[in-house]
């Protein structure tokens, strides 16, 4: 059985149920032959990657969802380790990569893959370009960002870059200025509650409204976290009964439990020694 975060993920713009103004903006962008480079930013759990994938489908059609995973070997003549393996996800129309997985050599990864995509044979048809999706762009090194601003201009006619970032703070102004920025905030607590109730109604399962409120409040706008809580409760013995019970306890993430305990200890004894003890305890307990 698939997890809710996978089975309930929208795949088209029509299936998106909140942030309507952003959806309309993406619909208009998808029709533009002069689509600019795009920078999606906002906190985790807001739906940035979902909207990127929906936009890709709006531009290229359902064939863009036929993706493959593979490791590609990239030569890095400037390093003592000349061969570099990087994981990519790709279709005939786009490529997704997280360059920061290569550490400080992210500049080599991103430059190689962009040039490779830009020099591929033309697609033909109505869309004259391909897309490279750069995950975790906020973690790109300064050298990678500096190199990108030149590459983006060189290949703009045949290649568009969609950046996925949690924040704009670490991105250099010349890079930001070459993109249309689209902020994707987290949904409100009320929206998360509505989404949780919609999912359970779709599955034909009754859910206590008070429990939905508790989960939505605990999620702090992270719909993904809320769906994971639903999965955890449903997996319990008597999951349907647990969903109808307003007093059903929520699953607690191990790292969150550890941090809460450490904070309590530090607040009890506010000394450098206790801070050191707390940090050591976190390392030992989370391993």
mmCIF file of C-alpha atoms in Angstrom:
data_model
loop_
_atom_site.group_PDB
_atom_site.id
_atom_site.type_symbol
_atom_site.label_atom_id
_atom_site.label_comp_id
_atom_site.label_asym_id
_atom_site.label_seq_id
_atom_site.Cartn_x
_atom_site.Cartn_y
_atom_site.Cartn_z
ATOM 1 C CA UNK A 1 0.000 0.000 0.000
ATOM 2 C CA UNK A 2 1.380 3.407 -1.024
ATOM 3 C CA UNK A 3 2.021 6.135 1.509
ATOM 4 C CA UNK A 4 -0.372 9.073 1.403
ATOM 5 C CA UNK A 5 2.420 11.532 0.598
ATOM 6 C CA UNK A 6 2.879 9.573 -2.654
ATOM 7 C CA UNK A 7 -0.668 8.518 -3.521
ATOM 8 C CA UNK A 8 -2.152 11.970 -2.796
ATOM 9 C CA UNK A 9 0.515 14.011 -4.544
ATOM 10 C CA UNK A 10 -1.062 16.077 -7.367
ATOM 11 C CA UNK A 11 0.390 15.446 -10.819
ATOM 12 C CA UNK A 12 -1.336 18.237 -12.791
ATOM 13 C CA UNK A 13 -2.095 21.898 -12.150
ATOM 14 C CA UNK A 14 -5.809 21.055 -12.154
ATOM 15 C CA UNK A 15 -5.309 18.757 -9.164
ATOM 16 C CA UNK A 16 -3.682 21.429 -6.972
ATOM 17 C CA UNK A 17 -6.080 22.410 -4.186
ATOM 18 C CA UNK A 18 -4.477 25.451 -2.543
ATOM 19 C CA UNK A 19 -2.298 28.454 -3.468
ATOM 20 C CA UNK A 20 -4.701 29.178 -6.341
ATOM 21 C CA UNK A 21 -2.937 32.388 -7.359
ATOM 22 C CA UNK A 22 0.330 30.495 -7.837
ATOM 23 C CA UNK A 23 -1.476 27.826 -9.861
ATOM 24 C CA UNK A 24 -2.881 30.461 -12.218
ATOM 25 C CA UNK A 25 0.547 32.046 -12.534
ATOM 26 C CA UNK A 26 2.088 28.693 -13.483
ATOM 27 C CA UNK A 27 -0.682 28.027 -15.977
ATOM 28 C CA UNK A 28 0.149 31.290 -17.733
ATOM 29 C CA UNK A 29 3.896 30.602 -17.674
ATOM 30 C CA UNK A 30 3.408 27.159 -19.224
ATOM 31 C CA UNK A 31 1.949 28.794 -22.349
ATOM 32 C CA UNK A 32 4.878 31.167 -22.832
ATOM 33 C CA UNK A 33 7.412 30.240 -25.537
ATOM 34 C CA UNK A 34 9.814 32.680 -23.843
ATOM 35 C CA UNK A 35 9.516 31.037 -20.430
ATOM 36 C CA UNK A 36 12.130 32.553 -18.074
ATOM 37 C CA UNK A 37 14.318 30.674 -15.647
ATOM 38 C CA UNK A 38 12.281 30.089 -12.478
ATOM 39 C CA UNK A 39 13.243 30.174 -8.812
ATOM 40 C CA UNK A 40 10.786 28.399 -6.506
ATOM 41 C CA UNK A 41 11.460 29.201 -2.867
ATOM 42 C CA UNK A 42 9.787 28.793 0.487
ATOM 43 C CA UNK A 43 9.833 26.557 3.581
ATOM 44 C CA UNK A 44 9.800 22.778 3.302
ATOM 45 C CA UNK A 45 6.375 21.193 3.131
ATOM 46 C CA UNK A 46 4.784 24.041 1.160
ATOM 47 C CA UNK A 47 4.643 22.145 -2.144
ATOM 48 C CA UNK A 48 7.492 23.597 -4.215
ATOM 49 C CA UNK A 49 8.550 20.342 -5.863
ATOM 50 C CA UNK A 50 4.952 19.284 -6.466
ATOM 51 C CA UNK A 51 4.316 22.533 -8.339
ATOM 52 C CA UNK A 52 7.504 22.151 -10.350
ATOM 53 C CA UNK A 53 6.419 18.670 -11.439
ATOM 54 C CA UNK A 54 2.913 19.873 -12.272
ATOM 55 C CA UNK A 55 4.360 22.716 -14.343
ATOM 56 C CA UNK A 56 6.605 20.312 -16.246
ATOM 57 C CA UNK A 57 3.577 18.197 -17.110
ATOM 58 C CA UNK A 58 1.617 21.277 -18.210
ATOM 59 C CA UNK A 59 4.482 22.234 -20.547
ATOM 60 C CA UNK A 60 5.499 18.855 -21.956
ATOM 61 C CA UNK A 61 2.473 16.616 -21.368
ATOM 62 C CA UNK A 62 2.234 13.240 -19.602
ATOM 63 C CA UNK A 63 5.380 11.869 -21.293
ATOM 64 C CA UNK A 64 7.499 13.954 -18.910
ATOM 65 C CA UNK A 65 6.459 11.614 -16.079
ATOM 66 C CA UNK A 66 8.235 8.677 -17.736
ATOM 67 C CA UNK A 67 11.422 9.142 -15.778
ATOM 68 C CA UNK A 68 14.523 7.065 -15.074
ATOM 69 C CA UNK A 69 17.072 7.143 -12.255
ATOM 70 C CA UNK A 70 20.745 6.618 -12.943
ATOM 71 C CA UNK A 71 24.245 7.490 -11.756
ATOM 72 C CA UNK A 72 26.292 9.483 -14.229
ATOM 73 C CA UNK A 73 30.068 9.664 -14.145
ATOM 74 C CA UNK A 74 31.522 13.134 -14.597
ATOM 75 C CA UNK A 75 35.183 13.928 -15.168
ATOM 76 C CA UNK A 76 36.759 16.506 -12.881
ATOM 77 C CA UNK A 77 40.252 17.291 -14.126
ATOM 78 C CA UNK A 78 40.802 19.848 -11.373
ATOM 79 C CA UNK A 79 40.546 17.277 -8.574
ATOM 80 C CA UNK A 80 42.776 14.507 -7.282
ATOM 81 C CA UNK A 81 39.684 12.311 -7.731
ATOM 82 C CA UNK A 82 39.019 12.817 -11.453
ATOM 83 C CA UNK A 83 35.824 10.735 -11.596
ATOM 84 C CA UNK A 84 32.646 11.896 -9.920
ATOM 85 C CA UNK A 85 29.374 9.921 -9.719
ATOM 86 C CA UNK A 86 26.136 11.857 -9.396
ATOM 87 C CA UNK A 87 22.554 10.616 -9.232
ATOM 88 C CA UNK A 88 20.050 12.121 -11.665
ATOM 89 C CA UNK A 89 16.388 11.656 -12.539
ATOM 90 C CA UNK A 90 15.552 12.370 -16.169
ATOM 91 C CA UNK A 91 13.070 12.118 -19.010
ATOM 92 C CA UNK A 92 13.363 13.088 -22.674
ATOM 93 C CA UNK A 93 12.374 16.610 -21.675
ATOM 94 C CA UNK A 94 14.034 17.378 -18.360
ATOM 95 C CA UNK A 95 16.638 16.410 -15.790
ATOM 96 C CA UNK A 96 16.594 16.728 -12.008
ATOM 97 C CA UNK A 97 19.759 16.841 -9.934
ATOM 98 C CA UNK A 98 20.963 17.798 -6.467
ATOM 99 C CA UNK A 99 24.465 19.169 -7.213
ATOM 100 C CA UNK A 100 25.281 19.743 -3.538
ATOM 101 C CA UNK A 101 25.526 15.969 -3.071
ATOM 102 C CA UNK A 102 28.946 16.421 -4.679
ATOM 103 C CA UNK A 103 30.015 18.865 -1.958
ATOM 104 C CA UNK A 104 32.422 21.562 -3.105
ATOM 105 C CA UNK A 105 32.538 20.043 -6.579
ATOM 106 C CA UNK A 106 28.937 21.048 -7.267
ATOM 107 C CA UNK A 107 30.207 23.548 -9.844
ATOM 108 C CA UNK A 108 31.599 20.696 -11.961
ATOM 109 C CA UNK A 109 28.354 18.724 -11.728
ATOM 110 C CA UNK A 110 25.990 21.538 -12.624
ATOM 111 C CA UNK A 111 28.105 22.882 -15.496
ATOM 112 C CA UNK A 112 28.550 19.438 -17.056
ATOM 113 C CA UNK A 113 24.869 18.482 -16.876
ATOM 114 C CA UNK A 114 23.589 21.817 -18.163
ATOM 115 C CA UNK A 115 25.937 21.779 -21.138
ATOM 116 C CA UNK A 116 25.013 18.161 -21.844
ATOM 117 C CA UNK A 117 21.296 18.978 -21.871
ATOM 118 C CA UNK A 118 21.742 22.182 -23.880
ATOM 119 C CA UNK A 119 23.760 20.419 -26.600
ATOM 120 C CA UNK A 120 21.286 17.527 -26.977
ATOM 121 C CA UNK A 121 19.404 17.293 -30.311
ATOM 122 C CA UNK A 122 16.384 19.641 -30.531
ATOM 123 C CA UNK A 123 13.081 18.246 -29.306
ATOM 124 C CA UNK A 124 10.990 19.488 -32.189
ATOM 125 C CA UNK A 125 7.331 20.311 -31.725
ATOM 126 C CA UNK A 126 5.932 23.388 -30.021
ATOM 127 C CA UNK A 127 8.355 23.531 -27.066
ATOM 128 C CA UNK A 128 11.859 24.558 -28.160
ATOM 129 C CA UNK A 129 13.616 23.971 -24.834
ATOM 130 C CA UNK A 130 14.406 21.402 -22.161
ATOM 131 C CA UNK A 131 14.444 21.963 -18.383
ATOM 132 C CA UNK A 132 17.014 21.286 -15.678
ATOM 133 C CA UNK A 133 15.626 21.194 -12.131
ATOM 134 C CA UNK A 134 18.244 22.109 -9.520
ATOM 135 C CA UNK A 135 17.294 20.835 -6.064
ATOM 136 C CA UNK A 136 18.503 22.477 -2.830
ATOM 137 C CA UNK A 137 19.762 25.515 -4.732
ATOM 138 C CA UNK A 138 20.172 27.374 -1.433
ATOM 139 C CA UNK A 139 23.129 25.087 -0.680
ATOM 140 C CA UNK A 140 25.012 25.762 -3.922
ATOM 141 C CA UNK A 141 28.569 27.018 -3.467
ATOM 142 C CA UNK A 142 29.419 30.571 -4.497
ATOM 143 C CA UNK A 143 31.570 29.288 -7.368
ATOM 144 C CA UNK A 144 28.681 27.170 -8.677
ATOM 145 C CA UNK A 145 26.336 30.151 -8.520
ATOM 146 C CA UNK A 146 28.828 32.438 -10.241
ATOM 147 C CA UNK A 147 29.298 29.931 -13.045
ATOM 148 C CA UNK A 148 25.554 29.494 -13.468
ATOM 149 C CA UNK A 149 24.836 33.141 -14.189
ATOM 150 C CA UNK A 150 26.943 32.975 -17.360
ATOM 151 C CA UNK A 151 25.711 29.550 -18.434
ATOM 152 C CA UNK A 152 22.062 30.562 -17.978
ATOM 153 C CA UNK A 153 22.471 33.425 -20.430
ATOM 154 C CA UNK A 154 24.380 31.342 -22.957
ATOM 155 C CA UNK A 155 21.792 28.581 -23.286
ATOM 156 C CA UNK A 156 18.571 30.455 -22.474
ATOM 157 C CA UNK A 157 17.059 29.728 -25.889
ATOM 158 C CA UNK A 158 17.273 25.926 -25.570
ATOM 159 C CA UNK A 159 17.378 25.333 -21.818
ATOM 160 C CA UNK A 160 15.445 26.643 -18.814
ATOM 161 C CA UNK A 161 16.507 26.125 -15.212
ATOM 162 C CA UNK A 162 14.007 25.641 -12.389
ATOM 163 C CA UNK A 163 15.665 26.248 -9.023
ATOM 164 C CA UNK A 164 14.231 24.679 -5.877
ATOM 165 C CA UNK A 165 15.321 26.511 -2.711
ATOM 166 C CA UNK A 166 14.239 26.852 0.899
ATOM 167 C CA UNK A 167 15.474 30.439 1.115
ATOM 168 C CA UNK A 168 16.867 33.266 -1.016
ATOM 169 C CA UNK A 169 19.352 34.364 1.633
ATOM 170 C CA UNK A 170 22.334 32.354 0.357
ATOM 171 C CA UNK A 171 21.730 32.984 -3.360
ATOM 172 C CA UNK A 172 23.795 35.719 -4.969
ATOM 173 C CA UNK A 173 21.867 38.703 -6.438
ATOM 174 C CA UNK A 174 23.119 38.129 -10.026
ATOM 175 C CA UNK A 175 21.621 34.629 -9.965
ATOM 176 C CA UNK A 176 18.314 35.770 -8.488
ATOM 177 C CA UNK A 177 18.016 38.594 -11.002
ATOM 178 C CA UNK A 178 18.163 36.131 -13.905
ATOM 179 C CA UNK A 179 15.095 34.253 -12.649
ATOM 180 C CA UNK A 180 11.439 34.865 -12.023
ATOM 181 C CA UNK A 181 11.032 34.177 -8.319
ATOM 182 C CA UNK A 182 7.926 32.316 -7.123
ATOM 183 C CA UNK A 183 7.414 32.094 -3.380
ATOM 184 C CA UNK A 184 5.524 28.992 -2.242
ATOM 185 C CA UNK A 185 4.527 29.443 1.421
ATOM 186 C CA UNK A 186 3.242 26.714 3.651
ATOM 187 C CA UNK A 187 -0.549 26.383 3.699
ATOM 188 C CA UNK A 188 -2.402 27.684 6.743
ATOM 189 C CA UNK A 189 -3.460 25.379 9.577
ATOM 190 C CA UNK A 190 -7.066 25.557 8.365
ATOM 191 C CA UNK A 191 -6.055 24.544 4.836
ATOM 192 C CA UNK A 192 -4.045 21.594 6.178
ATOM 193 C CA UNK A 193 -7.069 20.483 8.213
ATOM 194 C CA UNK A 194 -9.326 20.698 5.157
ATOM 195 C CA UNK A 195 -6.829 18.682 3.111
ATOM 196 C CA UNK A 196 -6.565 15.962 5.753
ATOM 197 C CA UNK A 197 -10.342 15.654 5.981
ATOM 198 C CA UNK A 198 -10.612 15.597 2.177
ATOM 199 C CA UNK A 199 -8.098 12.760 1.924
ATOM 200 C CA UNK A 200 -9.889 10.630 4.495
ATOM 201 C CA UNK A 201 -13.305 11.347 2.954
ATOM 202 C CA UNK A 202 -11.922 10.272 -0.415
ATOM 203 C CA UNK A 203 -10.844 6.992 1.188
ATOM 204 C CA UNK A 204 -14.270 6.549 2.757
ATOM 205 C CA UNK A 205 -12.892 6.731 6.303
ATOM 206 C CA UNK A 206 -14.478 8.860 9.032
ATOM 207 C CA UNK A 207 -12.142 11.201 10.910
ATOM 208 C CA UNK A 208 -12.745 13.089 14.138
ATOM 209 C CA UNK A 209 -12.663 16.866 13.351
ATOM 210 C CA UNK A 210 -10.842 17.588 16.615
ATOM 211 C CA UNK A 211 -8.101 15.087 15.736
ATOM 212 C CA UNK A 212 -7.758 16.722 12.321
ATOM 213 C CA UNK A 213 -7.312 20.081 14.057
ATOM 214 C CA UNK A 214 -4.640 18.655 16.373
ATOM 215 C CA UNK A 215 -2.685 17.149 13.476
ATOM 216 C CA UNK A 216 -2.997 20.340 11.410
ATOM 217 C CA UNK A 217 -1.783 22.476 14.319
ATOM 218 C CA UNK A 218 1.124 20.137 15.052
ATOM 219 C CA UNK A 219 2.147 20.135 11.389
ATOM 220 C CA UNK A 220 2.653 23.931 11.378
ATOM 221 C CA UNK A 221 1.689 24.158 7.734
ATOM 222 C CA UNK A 222 3.693 21.122 6.601
ATOM 223 C CA UNK A 223 1.060 19.068 4.770
ATOM 224 C CA UNK A 224 3.563 16.287 4.189
ATOM 225 C CA UNK A 225 4.005 15.903 7.944
ATOM 226 C CA UNK A 226 0.223 15.850 8.413
ATOM 227 C CA UNK A 227 -0.181 13.054 5.840
ATOM 228 C CA UNK A 228 2.580 11.073 7.520
ATOM 229 C CA UNK A 229 0.690 11.355 10.812
ATOM 230 C CA UNK A 230 -2.451 10.034 9.114
ATOM 231 C CA UNK A 231 -0.480 7.084 7.772
ATOM 232 C CA UNK A 232 0.994 6.370 11.213
ATOM 233 C CA UNK A 233 -2.419 6.436 12.914
ATOM 234 C CA UNK A 234 -4.055 4.351 10.184
ATOM 235 C CA UNK A 235 -1.304 1.735 10.520
ATOM 236 C CA UNK A 236 -2.133 1.165 14.183
ATOM 237 C CA UNK A 237 -4.293 -1.754 15.227
ATOM 238 C CA UNK A 238 -7.840 -0.475 14.908
ATOM 239 C CA UNK A 239 -6.692 2.422 12.732
ATOM 240 C CA UNK A 240 -10.244 3.417 11.770
ATOM 241 C CA UNK A 241 -11.238 3.613 15.435
ATOM 242 C CA UNK A 242 -8.100 5.673 16.195
ATOM 243 C CA UNK A 243 -9.064 8.200 13.535
ATOM 244 C CA UNK A 244 -12.499 8.625 15.083
ATOM 245 C CA UNK A 245 -11.009 9.159 18.544
ATOM 246 C CA UNK A 246 -10.125 12.776 19.349
ATOM 247 C CA UNK A 247 -7.647 11.608 22.032
ATOM 248 C CA UNK A 248 -5.509 9.440 19.747
ATOM 249 C CA UNK A 249 -1.837 10.325 20.437
ATOM 250 C CA UNK A 250 0.273 11.475 17.508
ATOM 251 C CA UNK A 251 3.441 9.737 16.429
ATOM 252 C CA UNK A 252 6.501 11.623 17.702
ATOM 253 C CA UNK A 253 9.603 11.868 15.567
ATOM 254 C CA UNK A 254 12.727 10.601 17.412
ATOM 255 C CA UNK A 255 14.816 13.701 16.696
ATOM 256 C CA UNK A 256 12.006 15.933 17.935
ATOM 257 C CA UNK A 257 11.717 13.991 21.203
ATOM 258 C CA UNK A 258 15.478 14.287 21.777
ATOM 259 C CA UNK A 259 15.511 18.035 21.079
ATOM 260 C CA UNK A 260 12.555 18.670 23.393
ATOM 261 C CA UNK A 261 14.309 16.792 26.214
ATOM 262 C CA UNK A 262 17.541 18.726 25.670
ATOM 263 C CA UNK A 263 15.733 22.077 25.643
ATOM 264 C CA UNK A 264 13.988 21.207 28.923
ATOM 265 C CA UNK A 265 17.334 20.311 30.546
ATOM 266 C CA UNK A 266 19.010 23.495 29.315
ATOM 267 C CA UNK A 267 16.141 25.688 30.521
ATOM 268 C CA UNK A 268 16.342 23.998 33.929
ATOM 269 C CA UNK A 269 20.077 24.705 34.255
ATOM 270 C CA UNK A 270 21.193 27.531 31.986
ATOM 271 C CA UNK A 271 24.963 27.025 32.052
ATOM 272 C CA UNK A 272 27.653 26.312 29.422
ATOM 273 C CA UNK A 273 28.216 22.935 31.075
ATOM 274 C CA UNK A 274 24.586 21.910 30.583
ATOM 275 C CA UNK A 275 24.691 23.074 26.957
ATOM 276 C CA UNK A 276 27.711 20.842 26.369
ATOM 277 C CA UNK A 277 25.987 17.925 28.094
ATOM 278 C CA UNK A 278 22.893 18.463 25.961
ATOM 279 C CA UNK A 279 24.867 18.487 22.711
ATOM 280 C CA UNK A 280 26.700 15.305 23.717
ATOM 281 C CA UNK A 281 23.399 13.652 24.634
ATOM 282 C CA UNK A 282 21.906 14.524 21.236
ATOM 283 C CA UNK A 283 24.835 12.961 19.383
ATOM 284 C CA UNK A 284 24.680 9.793 21.479
ATOM 285 C CA UNK A 285 20.913 9.335 21.250
ATOM 286 C CA UNK A 286 20.553 10.086 17.553
ATOM 287 C CA UNK A 287 23.763 8.277 16.673
#
